[in-house]
Coordinates of C-alpha atoms (C1' of nucleotides) in Angstrom, one line a residue:
Chain A
M2 CA 0.0 0.0 0.0
N3 CA 1.7 3.2 -1.0
C4 CA 1.0 6.7 0.2
N5 CA -1.7 7.2 -2.4
D6 CA -3.6 4.1 -1.2
L7 CA -3.5 2.4 -4.5
L8 CA -3.7 -1.4 -4.5
P9 CA -1.9 -3.7 -7.0
I10 CA -4.0 -6.4 -8.5
G11 CA -2.7 -9.2 -6.2
E12 CA -3.7 -7.2 -3.1
L13 CA -7.2 -6.7 -4.4
A14 CA -7.5 -10.3 -5.3
R15 CA -6.4 -11.3 -1.7
R16 CA -8.9 -8.9 -0.2
T17 CA -11.9 -9.9 -2.3
G18 CA -11.2 -13.6 -2.6
L19 CA -11.3 -13.3 -6.4
A20 CA -8.6 -14.7 -8.7
V21 CA -6.3 -12.2 -10.3
S22 CA -7.4 -13.5 -13.7
A23 CA -11.0 -12.9 -12.8
I24 CA -10.3 -9.2 -12.0
R25 CA -8.5 -8.8 -15.3
F26 CA -11.4 -10.4 -17.0
Y27 CA -13.8 -7.9 -15.3
E28 CA -11.6 -5.0 -16.5
D29 CA -11.9 -6.4 -20.0
K30 CA -15.7 -6.3 -19.6
R31 CA -15.5 -2.8 -18.3
L32 CA -16.8 -3.6 -14.9
I33 CA -13.8 -2.0 -13.3
E34 CA -11.2 0.5 -14.6
P35 CA -7.9 0.7 -12.8
I36 CA -5.3 3.3 -13.6
R37 CA -1.8 2.3 -14.7
T38 CA 1.6 2.9 -13.4
S39 CA 4.3 4.2 -15.7
G40 CA 5.4 0.5 -16.0
N41 CA 1.9 -0.4 -17.2
Q42 CA 0.8 -2.2 -14.0
R43 CA -2.8 -1.9 -12.7
R44 CA -3.4 0.1 -9.6
F45 CA -6.9 0.0 -7.9
L46 CA -8.6 2.4 -5.6
R47 CA -9.7 1.2 -2.3
S48 CA -13.3 1.8 -3.3
D49 CA -12.9 -0.9 -6.0
I50 CA -13.1 -3.5 -3.3
R51 CA -16.6 -2.4 -2.8
R52 CA -17.2 -2.4 -6.5
L53 CA -16.1 -6.0 -6.7
S54 CA -18.2 -7.0 -3.7
F55 CA -21.2 -5.5 -5.5
I56 CA -20.4 -7.5 -8.5
L57 CA -20.2 -10.7 -6.5
I58 CA -23.5 -10.1 -4.8
A59 CA -25.2 -9.2 -8.0
Q60 CA -23.9 -12.3 -9.7
R61 CA -25.3 -14.4 -6.9
L62 CA -28.7 -12.9 -7.6
G63 CA -28.5 -14.1 -11.2
L64 CA -27.4 -10.9 -12.9
G65 CA -25.1 -11.4 -15.8
L66 CA -21.9 -9.4 -16.2
T67 CA -23.5 -7.3 -18.9
E68 CA -26.4 -6.3 -16.7
I69 CA -24.0 -5.6 -13.8
E70 CA -22.0 -3.3 -16.0
R71 CA -25.1 -1.4 -16.9
E72 CA -25.9 -1.0 -13.2
L73 CA -22.4 0.1 -12.3
R74 CA -22.4 2.7 -15.0
K75 CA -25.0 4.5 -12.9
L76 CA -22.2 5.3 -10.4
P77 CA -20.6 8.7 -10.7
Q78 CA -17.7 9.0 -13.1
G79 CA -14.5 10.5 -11.9
R80 CA -15.1 10.7 -8.2
T81 CA -15.1 8.0 -5.6
P82 CA -18.7 6.8 -5.0
N83 CA -20.1 7.7 -1.6
A84 CA -22.7 6.1 0.6
G85 CA -25.6 7.8 -1.3
D86 CA -24.3 6.6 -4.6
W87 CA -24.1 3.0 -3.4
H88 CA -27.5 3.3 -1.8
A89 CA -29.1 4.4 -5.1
I90 CA -27.5 1.7 -7.2
S91 CA -28.4 -1.1 -4.8
G92 CA -32.1 -0.4 -5.2
T93 CA -32.2 -2.7 -8.2
I94 CA -30.5 -5.4 -6.2
R95 CA -32.8 -5.0 -3.2
K96 CA -35.9 -5.4 -5.5
R97 CA -34.3 -8.5 -7.0
I98 CA -33.8 -10.0 -3.6
D99 CA -37.4 -9.4 -2.5
A100 CA -38.6 -10.9 -5.8
Q101 CA -36.5 -13.9 -5.4
I102 CA -37.5 -14.5 -1.8
A103 CA -41.2 -14.2 -2.9
Q104 CA -40.6 -16.7 -5.7
L105 CA -38.9 -19.2 -3.5
E106 CA -41.7 -19.0 -1.0
K107 CA -44.1 -19.7 -3.8
V108 CA -42.1 -22.7 -5.0
R109 CA -42.0 -24.1 -1.4
E110 CA -45.7 -23.7 -1.1
D111 CA -46.3 -25.4 -4.5
L112 CA -43.9 -28.2 -3.5
D113 CA -45.9 -28.9 -0.4
G114 CA -49.3 -28.5 -2.1
C115 CA -48.6 -30.3 -5.3
I116 CA -45.7 -32.7 -5.5
G117 CA -46.5 -33.5 -1.9
C118 CA -50.1 -34.3 -2.5
G119 CA -49.6 -36.5 -5.6
C120 CA -52.4 -34.8 -7.5
L121 CA -52.5 -35.7 -11.1
S122 CA -54.9 -33.1 -12.3
L123 CA -52.2 -31.3 -14.2
N124 CA -54.3 -28.4 -15.4
K125 CA -54.8 -27.4 -11.8
C126 CA -51.3 -28.0 -10.6
A127 CA -49.4 -24.8 -9.9
L128 CA -46.0 -26.4 -10.3
F129 CA -46.6 -27.7 -13.7
N130 CA -47.8 -24.4 -14.9
A131 CA -45.2 -22.4 -13.1
G132 CA -42.4 -23.3 -15.4
D133 CA -44.2 -22.5 -18.6
K134 CA -42.3 -19.5 -19.7
W135 CA -38.8 -20.7 -18.8
G136 CA -37.8 -21.6 -22.3
E137 CA -36.3 -18.7 -24.1
S138 CA -34.8 -19.0 -27.6
G139 CA -31.2 -19.2 -28.9
S140 CA -28.1 -21.0 -27.9
G141 CA -26.1 -21.3 -24.7
P142 CA -26.7 -22.3 -21.1
R143 CA -30.3 -22.2 -20.0
V144 CA -29.8 -21.9 -16.3
L145 CA -30.0 -18.9 -14.0
R146 CA -33.7 -18.0 -14.5
Chain B
M298 CA -52.1 -39.8 -27.1
N299 CA -52.6 -43.5 -27.8
C300 CA -54.5 -46.0 -25.7
N301 CA -51.5 -46.7 -23.5
D302 CA -51.1 -43.1 -22.6
L303 CA -47.6 -42.8 -23.9
L304 CA -46.5 -39.4 -25.1
P305 CA -44.2 -38.8 -28.1
I306 CA -41.4 -36.3 -27.4
G307 CA -43.1 -33.4 -29.1
E308 CA -46.1 -33.8 -26.9
L309 CA -44.0 -33.8 -23.8
A310 CA -42.1 -30.8 -25.0
R311 CA -45.3 -28.9 -25.5
R312 CA -46.6 -29.8 -22.0
T313 CA -43.5 -28.9 -20.1
G314 CA -42.3 -25.9 -22.1
L315 CA -39.0 -27.6 -22.8
A316 CA -37.4 -27.9 -26.2
V317 CA -37.4 -31.3 -27.8
S318 CA -33.6 -31.1 -28.0
A319 CA -33.4 -30.4 -24.3
I320 CA -35.4 -33.5 -23.4
R321 CA -33.2 -35.6 -25.6
F322 CA -30.2 -34.1 -23.9
Y323 CA -31.6 -35.0 -20.5
E324 CA -32.1 -38.6 -21.7
D325 CA -28.4 -38.6 -22.7
K326 CA -27.6 -37.5 -19.1
R327 CA -29.8 -40.3 -17.8
L328 CA -32.3 -37.9 -16.2
I329 CA -35.2 -39.6 -18.0
E330 CA -35.5 -42.9 -19.7
P331 CA -38.2 -43.3 -22.3
I332 CA -39.1 -46.5 -23.9
R333 CA -38.9 -47.0 -27.7
T334 CA -41.4 -47.9 -30.3
S335 CA -40.5 -50.6 -32.8
G336 CA -39.5 -47.8 -35.1
N337 CA -37.1 -46.4 -32.5
Q338 CA -39.1 -43.4 -31.5
R339 CA -39.2 -42.3 -27.9
R340 CA -42.4 -42.8 -25.9
F341 CA -42.8 -41.2 -22.4
L342 CA -44.9 -42.0 -19.5
R343 CA -47.3 -39.4 -18.2
S344 CA -45.4 -39.3 -14.9
D345 CA -42.4 -38.1 -16.9
I346 CA -44.0 -34.7 -17.0
R347 CA -43.6 -34.6 -13.3
R348 CA -40.1 -35.7 -13.5
L349 CA -39.2 -32.9 -15.9
S350 CA -41.0 -30.4 -13.7
F351 CA -38.9 -31.6 -10.8
I352 CA -35.8 -31.1 -12.9
L353 CA -36.8 -27.6 -13.8
I354 CA -37.4 -26.6 -10.2
A355 CA -34.2 -28.2 -9.0
Q356 CA -32.3 -26.4 -11.6
R357 CA -33.7 -23.1 -10.6
L358 CA -32.4 -23.8 -7.1
G359 CA -29.0 -24.1 -8.5
L360 CA -28.6 -27.9 -8.6
G361 CA -26.5 -29.2 -11.5
L362 CA -27.9 -31.9 -13.8
T363 CA -25.5 -34.4 -12.2
E364 CA -26.9 -33.7 -8.7
I365 CA -30.4 -33.8 -10.0
E366 CA -29.7 -37.2 -11.6
R367 CA -28.4 -38.4 -8.2
E368 CA -31.7 -37.2 -6.6
L369 CA -33.9 -38.8 -9.2
R370 CA -32.1 -42.1 -8.8
K371 CA -33.8 -42.3 -5.4
L372 CA -37.1 -42.8 -7.1
P373 CA -38.3 -46.4 -7.4
Q374 CA -37.1 -48.2 -10.4
G375 CA -39.6 -50.0 -12.5
R376 CA -42.8 -48.6 -11.2
T377 CA -44.4 -45.2 -11.6
P378 CA -43.5 -43.0 -8.6
N379 CA -46.4 -42.1 -6.3
A380 CA -47.1 -39.3 -4.0
G381 CA -45.0 -40.7 -1.2
D382 CA -42.0 -41.2 -3.5
W383 CA -42.1 -37.6 -4.6
H384 CA -42.5 -36.4 -1.2
A385 CA -39.4 -38.2 0.0
I386 CA -37.3 -37.0 -2.8
S387 CA -38.4 -33.4 -2.5
G388 CA -37.0 -33.1 1.0
T389 CA -33.6 -32.1 -0.4
I390 CA -35.2 -29.5 -2.4
R391 CA -37.2 -28.1 0.5
K392 CA -34.1 -27.8 2.6
R393 CA -32.4 -26.0 -0.2
I394 CA -35.2 -23.5 -0.6
D395 CA -35.2 -22.8 3.1
A396 CA -31.4 -22.3 3.1
Q397 CA -31.6 -20.0 0.1
I398 CA -34.3 -17.8 1.6
A399 CA -32.3 -17.5 4.7
Q400 CA -29.2 -16.5 2.7
L401 CA -31.1 -13.9 0.7
E402 CA -32.5 -12.4 3.9
K403 CA -29.0 -12.1 5.2
V404 CA -27.7 -10.4 2.0
R405 CA -30.6 -8.0 2.1
E406 CA -29.8 -7.2 5.7
D407 CA -26.1 -6.7 4.9
L408 CA -27.1 -4.5 2.0
D409 CA -29.0 -2.2 4.2
G410 CA -26.5 -2.2 7.0
C411 CA -23.3 -2.0 5.0
I412 CA -23.4 -0.7 1.5
G413 CA -26.2 1.5 2.5
C414 CA -24.4 3.0 5.4
G415 CA -21.2 3.8 3.6
C416 CA -19.0 2.4 6.2
L417 CA -15.4 2.0 5.2
S418 CA -14.2 -0.1 8.1
L419 CA -13.8 -3.1 5.8
N420 CA -12.8 -5.5 8.5
K421 CA -16.1 -5.1 10.3
C422 CA -18.2 -5.1 7.2
A423 CA -20.4 -8.2 6.8
L424 CA -20.7 -7.9 3.0
F425 CA -17.0 -7.8 2.3
N426 CA -16.4 -10.8 4.3
A427 CA -19.5 -12.7 3.2
G428 CA -18.1 -13.6 -0.2
D429 CA -14.8 -15.0 1.0
K430 CA -15.3 -18.6 0.1
W431 CA -16.9 -18.1 -3.2
G432 CA -13.9 -18.8 -5.3
E433 CA -13.4 -22.5 -6.0
S434 CA -10.7 -23.9 -8.2
G435 CA -10.6 -25.2 -11.8
S436 CA -12.0 -24.1 -15.1
G437 CA -15.5 -23.2 -16.3
P438 CA -18.3 -20.9 -15.3
R439 CA -18.2 -19.6 -11.7
V440 CA -21.8 -18.7 -11.4
L441 CA -24.7 -20.8 -10.0
R442 CA -24.3 -20.4 -6.3
Chain C
dG163 C1' 23.8 -5.7 -11.2
dC164 C1' 21.2 -9.6 -10.3
dT165 C1' 17.6 -12.3 -8.7
dT166 C1' 12.9 -13.2 -7.6
dG167 C1' 8.2 -12.7 -7.4
dA168 C1' 4.5 -10.0 -8.9
dC169 C1' 2.8 -8.2 -13.1
dC170 C1' 1.9 -7.8 -18.2
dT171 C1' -0.6 -9.5 -22.9
dC172 C1' -2.8 -12.5 -25.9
dA173 C1' -4.5 -16.8 -27.5
dA174 C1' -6.5 -20.9 -26.5
dG175 C1' -8.8 -24.2 -23.3
dT176 C1' -12.7 -25.5 -20.0
dT177 C1' -17.5 -26.5 -18.2
dA178 C1' -22.4 -26.6 -18.2
dG179 C1' -26.3 -26.8 -20.7
dC180 C1' -28.2 -26.7 -24.5
dT181 C1' -29.1 -25.7 -29.9
dT182 C1' -28.3 -26.3 -34.8
dG183 C1' -27.7 -28.8 -38.9
dA184 C1' -27.3 -32.6 -42.0
dG185 C1' -29.1 -36.6 -43.7
dA186 C1' -32.1 -40.6 -42.9
dT187 C1' -36.5 -42.8 -41.1
dT188 C1' -41.3 -43.2 -39.2
dG189 C1' -46.0 -43.0 -38.9
dC190 C1' -50.5 -41.0 -39.3
dA191 C1' -53.8 -39.1 -42.7
dC192 C1' -55.8 -39.1 -46.9
Chain D
dG64 C1' -49.5 -46.1 -51.4
dT65 C1' -48.2 -41.5 -51.0
dG66 C1' -47.2 -37.2 -48.7
dC67 C1' -45.6 -34.6 -45.0
dA68 C1' -44.7 -33.6 -40.4
dA69 C1' -42.5 -35.5 -36.5
dT70 C1' -38.7 -38.3 -35.2
dC71 C1' -34.2 -40.2 -35.3
dT72 C1' -28.7 -40.0 -34.7
dC73 C1' -24.4 -37.8 -34.5
dA74 C1' -21.2 -34.1 -34.8
dA75 C1' -20.4 -29.5 -34.2
dG76 C1' -21.5 -24.9 -32.5
dC77 C1' -22.7 -21.6 -28.9
dT78 C1' -22.6 -18.6 -24.5
dA79 C1' -21.1 -17.2 -20.0
dA80 C1' -17.5 -16.8 -17.1
dC81 C1' -13.4 -17.7 -16.3
dT82 C1' -8.6 -20.3 -16.2
dT83 C1' -4.2 -21.8 -18.2
dG84 C1' 0.0 -21.2 -20.6
dA85 C1' 3.6 -19.1 -23.1
dG86 C1' 6.8 -15.6 -23.3
dG87 C1' 8.1 -11.2 -21.7
dT88 C1' 8.5 -7.0 -18.2
dC89 C1' 8.8 -4.5 -13.6
dA90 C1' 10.5 -3.4 -9.1
dA91 C1' 12.3 -4.2 -4.5
dG92 C1' 15.9 -6.4 -1.9
dC93 C1' 20.5 -7.9 -1.4

DNA sequence: GCTTGACCTCAAGTTAGCTTGAGATTGCAC
DNA sequence: GTGCAATCTCAAGCTAACTTGAGGTCAAGC
């Protein structure tokens, strides 16, 4: 840690639990933008730890890196984000959490009420109709929503 | 639907919302085992709809296909699973739901208490220490969990 | 000045979960 | 018995999110 409080990538990795390669990858995807030393090495701000934590949480909630980037772009450019900035941006996240909890509670309910009961009247069964719109189009992994 | 109540793959796809290719893929992974007509076409039992629904739900909860297969293997071989069978097997799922809800509630709490407050005392901050063990080793996608 | 470990770039590989395409066959309806 | 949609197999492609490897540079200590 030098007098300017700039962290090299290894330090940041140690502090967030991420791999160095992952952080570089995130830079590539414009989720984080470190400055460079004269020798072309990355130097991160302390507040980037928070940025990465935000990414980790958002990912856990099922947001893709592209979406996360879109969210992070709402943070102020040029200055270090403060409490208010973070509060504003985490609104999306908070909504997502609430929605997911609600959904899980519904699934649990359905699980007890339907698979548990052995009903075969498929038209009536919540579980069998719950999954109806899960299939999107195109290639690639289908998981996460 | 013929007199034996066996469904061709397209019918099953229509009923579950899955793509035909996905169902074939699941067969490949031994998640479902249809019988064949003399002409080598797949025919599914009605109860396979339930099986697929189970797969969809388990996936949503973050279980991988391998884990799901392990769960499904607990169902009785040879006979059509009844209510009790499904009830037994969905115990794992129910626990998982409870755990996830608890986790989400914790994240929400942390979000309000930490990112919201703007504290910079990182050592104390729940959020920054929450993600510590997320990084596993090896290749491939890191998401799902 | 030399060594050593952290850092750099860029290309290619990996995993899960499917989809797409080609080329052939089946089976229900008329 | 003919047509046409639905099926079949098998190989290859795709996407997200990273990791791995090769080959080279930087910087702090001795």
